[in-house]
JSON list of C-alpha atoms in Angstrom, two decimals:
[
{"chain": "A", "resi": 23, "resn": "MET", "atom": "CA", "xyz": [7.95, 52.32, -30.01]},
{"chain": "A", "resi": 24, "resn": "MET", "atom": "CA", "xyz": [7.56, 54.91, -27.28]},
{"chain": "A", "resi": 25, "resn": "PRO", "atom": "CA", "xyz": [8.05, 53.79, -23.70]},
{"chain": "A", "resi": 26, "resn": "ALA", "atom": "CA", "xyz": [4.84, 53.07, -21.85]},
{"chain": "A", "resi": 27, "resn": "ALA", "atom": "CA", "xyz": [3.68, 55.61, -19.31]},
{"chain": "A", "resi": 28, "resn": "THR", "atom": "CA", "xyz": [2.90, 52.86, -16.79]},
{"chain": "A", "resi": 29, "resn": "ASP", "atom": "CA", "xyz": [4.96, 50.13, -15.18]},
{"chain": "A", "resi": 30, "resn": "ASP", "atom": "CA", "xyz": [4.03, 47.70, -17.96]},
{"chain": "A", "resi": 31, "resn": "PRO", "atom": "CA", "xyz": [7.37, 46.26, -19.10]},
{"chain": "A", "resi": 32, "resn": "SER", "atom": "CA", "xyz": [5.94, 44.82, -22.33]},
{"chain": "A", "resi": 33, "resn": "GLY", "atom": "CA", "xyz": [4.61, 48.19, -23.46]},
{"chain": "A", "resi": 34, "resn": "THR", "atom": "CA", "xyz": [1.28, 46.69, -24.50]},
{"chain": "A", "resi": 35, "resn": "LEU", "atom": "CA", "xyz": [-0.69, 48.53, -21.80]},
{"chain": "A", "resi": 36, "resn": "GLY", "atom": "CA", "xyz": [-2.67, 45.41, -20.95]},
{"chain": "A", "resi": 37, "resn": "HIS", "atom": "CA", "xyz": [-3.83, 44.66, -24.49]},
{"chain": "A", "resi": 38, "resn": "PRO", "atom": "CA", "xyz": [-3.11, 40.98, -25.26]},
{"chain": "A", "resi": 39, "resn": "HIS", "atom": "CA", "xyz": [-3.42, 41.42, -29.04]},
{"chain": "A", "resi": 40, "resn": "HIS", "atom": "CA", "xyz": [-1.43, 44.63, -29.34]},
{"chain": "A", "resi": 41, "resn": "ASP", "atom": "CA", "xyz": [1.45, 43.00, -31.23]},
{"chain": "A", "resi": 42, "resn": "ARG", "atom": "CA", "xyz": [-0.61, 40.95, -33.67]},
{"chain": "A", "resi": 43, "resn": "ASN", "atom": "CA", "xyz": [0.18, 41.18, -37.37]},
{"chain": "A", "resi": 44, "resn": "THR", "atom": "CA", "xyz": [-3.32, 40.60, -38.74]},
{"chain": "A", "resi": 45, "resn": "PRO", "atom": "CA", "xyz": [-5.55, 43.43, -39.95]},
{"chain": "A", "resi": 46, "resn": "SER", "atom": "CA", "xyz": [-7.41, 44.84, -36.97]},
{"chain": "A", "resi": 47, "resn": "HIS", "atom": "CA", "xyz": [-9.85, 47.27, -38.60]},
{"chain": "A", "resi": 48, "resn": "ALA", "atom": "CA", "xyz": [-12.73, 46.83, -41.01]},
{"chain": "A", "resi": 49, "resn": "GLY", "atom": "CA", "xyz": [-11.61, 47.24, -44.61]},
{"chain": "A", "resi": 50, "resn": "GLU", "atom": "CA", "xyz": [-7.92, 46.95, -43.79]},
{"chain": "A", "resi": 51, "resn": "SER", "atom": "CA", "xyz": [-7.63, 43.59, -45.58]},
{"chain": "A", "resi": 52, "resn": "SER", "atom": "CA", "xyz": [-9.00, 45.06, -48.81]},
{"chain": "A", "resi": 53, "resn": "GLY", "atom": "CA", "xyz": [-5.60, 46.69, -49.43]},
{"chain": "A", "resi": 54, "resn": "ASP", "atom": "CA", "xyz": [-3.87, 43.32, -49.07]},
{"chain": "A", "resi": 55, "resn": "LEU", "atom": "CA", "xyz": [-2.72, 42.29, -52.56]},
{"chain": "A", "resi": 56, "resn": "PRO", "atom": "CA", "xyz": [-2.88, 38.49, -52.12]},
{"chain": "A", "resi": 57, "resn": "ASN", "atom": "CA", "xyz": [-6.59, 38.78, -51.21]},
{"chain": "A", "resi": 58, "resn": "SER", "atom": "CA", "xyz": [-7.44, 41.10, -54.12]},
{"chain": "A", "resi": 59, "resn": "PRO", "atom": "CA", "xyz": [-8.51, 38.45, -56.68]},
{"chain": "A", "resi": 60, "resn": "GLY", "atom": "CA", "xyz": [-10.76, 36.70, -54.18]},
{"chain": "A", "resi": 61, "resn": "LEU", "atom": "CA", "xyz": [-12.32, 39.91, -52.91]},
{"chain": "A", "resi": 62, "resn": "THR", "atom": "CA", "xyz": [-12.84, 41.14, -56.47]},
{"chain": "A", "resi": 63, "resn": "LEU", "atom": "CA", "xyz": [-14.54, 37.91, -57.52]},
{"chain": "A", "resi": 64, "resn": "ALA", "atom": "CA", "xyz": [-16.75, 37.97, -54.43]},
{"chain": "A", "resi": 65, "resn": "ALA", "atom": "CA", "xyz": [-17.75, 41.58, -55.16]},
{"chain": "A", "resi": 66, "resn": "ILE", "atom": "CA", "xyz": [-18.56, 40.68, -58.78]},
{"chain": "A", "resi": 67, "resn": "GLY", "atom": "CA", "xyz": [-20.61, 37.76, -57.47]},
{"chain": "A", "resi": 68, "resn": "ILE", "atom": "CA", "xyz": [-22.62, 40.03, -55.16]},
{"chain": "A", "resi": 69, "resn": "VAL", "atom": "CA", "xyz": [-23.30, 42.51, -57.97]},
{"chain": "A", "resi": 70, "resn": "SER", "atom": "CA", "xyz": [-24.28, 39.71, -60.31]},
{"chain": "A", "resi": 71, "resn": "VAL", "atom": "CA", "xyz": [-26.75, 38.37, -57.71]},
{"chain": "A", "resi": 72, "resn": "ALA", "atom": "CA", "xyz": [-28.45, 41.78, -57.68]},
{"chain": "A", "resi": 73, "resn": "LEU", "atom": "CA", "xyz": [-28.49, 41.92, -61.48]},
{"chain": "A", "resi": 74, "resn": "THR", "atom": "CA", "xyz": [-29.80, 38.36, -61.70]},
{"chain": "A", "resi": 75, "resn": "LEU", "atom": "CA", "xyz": [-32.67, 39.16, -59.35]},
{"chain": "A", "resi": 76, "resn": "THR", "atom": "CA", "xyz": [-33.51, 42.24, -61.40]},
{"chain": "A", "resi": 77, "resn": "ILE", "atom": "CA", "xyz": [-33.37, 40.34, -64.69]},
{"chain": "A", "resi": 78, "resn": "GLY", "atom": "CA", "xyz": [-35.49, 37.55, -63.23]},
{"chain": "A", "resi": 79, "resn": "GLY", "atom": "CA", "xyz": [-38.01, 40.08, -61.96]},
{"chain": "A", "resi": 80, "resn": "TYR", "atom": "CA", "xyz": [-38.48, 41.40, -65.48]},
{"chain": "A", "resi": 81, "resn": "GLY", "atom": "CA", "xyz": [-39.21, 37.88, -66.74]},
{"chain": "A", "resi": 82, "resn": "PHE", "atom": "CA", "xyz": [-36.03, 37.02, -68.67]},
{"chain": "A", "resi": 83, "resn": "ALA", "atom": "CA", "xyz": [-35.67, 33.44, -67.45]},
{"chain": "A", "resi": 84, "resn": "GLY", "atom": "CA", "xyz": [-32.79, 32.48, -69.76]},
{"chain": "A", "resi": 85, "resn": "LEU", "atom": "CA", "xyz": [-30.66, 35.45, -68.75]},
{"chain": "A", "resi": 86, "resn": "ALA", "atom": "CA", "xyz": [-31.56, 34.86, -65.11]},
{"chain": "A", "resi": 87, "resn": "LEU", "atom": "CA", "xyz": [-30.16, 31.32, -65.33]},
{"chain": "A", "resi": 88, "resn": "VAL", "atom": "CA", "xyz": [-26.93, 32.60, -66.87]},
{"chain": "A", "resi": 89, "resn": "GLY", "atom": "CA", "xyz": [-26.70, 35.28, -64.20]},
{"chain": "A", "resi": 90, "resn": "ALA", "atom": "CA", "xyz": [-27.30, 32.71, -61.46]},
{"chain": "A", "resi": 91, "resn": "ALA", "atom": "CA", "xyz": [-24.48, 30.55, -62.81]},
{"chain": "A", "resi": 92, "resn": "VAL", "atom": "CA", "xyz": [-22.12, 33.53, -62.96]},
{"chain": "A", "resi": 93, "resn": "SER", "atom": "CA", "xyz": [-23.12, 34.53, -59.43]},
{"chain": "A", "resi": 94, "resn": "VAL", "atom": "CA", "xyz": [-22.50, 31.08, -57.99]},
{"chain": "A", "resi": 95, "resn": "LEU", "atom": "CA", "xyz": [-19.17, 30.69, -59.78]},
{"chain": "A", "resi": 96, "resn": "CYS", "atom": "CA", "xyz": [-17.84, 34.14, -58.83]},
{"chain": "A", "resi": 97, "resn": "LEU", "atom": "CA", "xyz": [-18.93, 33.89, -55.21]},
{"chain": "A", "resi": 98, "resn": "GLY", "atom": "CA", "xyz": [-17.66, 30.32, -54.90]},
{"chain": "A", "resi": 99, "resn": "PHE", "atom": "CA", "xyz": [-14.25, 30.99, -56.41]},
{"chain": "A", "resi": 100, "resn": "GLY", "atom": "CA", "xyz": [-13.90, 34.33, -54.62]},
{"chain": "A", "resi": 101, "resn": "ILE", "atom": "CA", "xyz": [-14.62, 32.90, -51.19]},
{"chain": "A", "resi": 102, "resn": "THR", "atom": "CA", "xyz": [-12.40, 29.90, -51.92]},
{"chain": "A", "resi": 103, "resn": "LEU", "atom": "CA", "xyz": [-9.49, 32.17, -52.86]},
{"chain": "A", "resi": 104, "resn": "VAL", "atom": "CA", "xyz": [-9.89, 34.30, -49.73]},
{"chain": "A", "resi": 105, "resn": "VAL", "atom": "CA", "xyz": [-10.05, 31.23, -47.47]},
{"chain": "A", "resi": 106, "resn": "ALA", "atom": "CA", "xyz": [-7.06, 29.62, -49.22]},
{"chain": "A", "resi": 107, "resn": "GLU", "atom": "CA", "xyz": [-4.97, 32.79, -48.79]},
{"chain": "A", "resi": 108, "resn": "HIS", "atom": "CA", "xyz": [-5.98, 32.97, -45.13]},
{"chain": "A", "resi": 109, "resn": "ASP", "atom": "CA", "xyz": [-4.88, 29.35, -44.62]},
{"chain": "A", "resi": 110, "resn": "ARG", "atom": "CA", "xyz": [-1.58, 29.96, -46.44]},
{"chain": "A", "resi": 111, "resn": "ASP", "atom": "CA", "xyz": [-0.93, 33.01, -44.30]},
{"chain": "A", "resi": 112, "resn": "ARG", "atom": "CA", "xyz": [-1.71, 31.09, -41.10]},
{"chain": "A", "resi": 113, "resn": "VAL", "atom": "CA", "xyz": [0.64, 28.24, -42.06]},
{"chain": "A", "resi": 114, "resn": "ARG", "atom": "CA", "xyz": [3.34, 30.75, -43.05]},
{"chain": "A", "resi": 115, "resn": "LYS", "atom": "CA", "xyz": [3.09, 32.47, -39.66]},
{"chain": "A", "resi": 116, "resn": "GLN", "atom": "CA", "xyz": [3.18, 29.13, -37.81]},
{"chain": "A", "resi": 117, "resn": "HIS", "atom": "CA", "xyz": [6.26, 28.10, -39.80]},
{"chain": "A", "resi": 118, "resn": "ARG", "atom": "CA", "xyz": [7.94, 31.44, -39.11]},
{"chain": "A", "resi": 119, "resn": "GLY", "atom": "CA", "xyz": [7.19, 30.99, -35.39]},
{"chain": "A", "resi": 120, "resn": "ARG", "atom": "CA", "xyz": [8.89, 27.59, -35.39]},
{"chain": "A", "resi": 121, "resn": "LEU", "atom": "CA", "xyz": [11.98, 29.03, -37.06]},
{"chain": "A", "resi": 122, "resn": "THR", "atom": "CA", "xyz": [12.30, 31.92, -34.60]},
{"chain": "A", "resi": 123, "resn": "GLY", "atom": "CA", "xyz": [11.39, 29.84, -31.54]},
{"chain": "A", "resi": 124, "resn": "GLU", "atom": "CA", "xyz": [8.24, 31.78, -30.63]}
]
């Protein structure tokens, strides 16, 4: 890390979250491998919602019901996996903080 140009001894230049380890930009978490299954399922769920609406619009009620079930399952499991990984990561960071005395 380069020394700060000001008299700020921490080198954060007044930014309280400069040293955080979480993704700070949109789309940065999509490259995170533990979140990949959840994000993939959620994306499949969103696409299947669009397909279900299209199928329903054309009058195929049976296929629309199947599509709705697939949509609900994919979105539900996808969001659950992302939230579970977020909780595991939070607990892991809290545990690491206790071990290092932070």
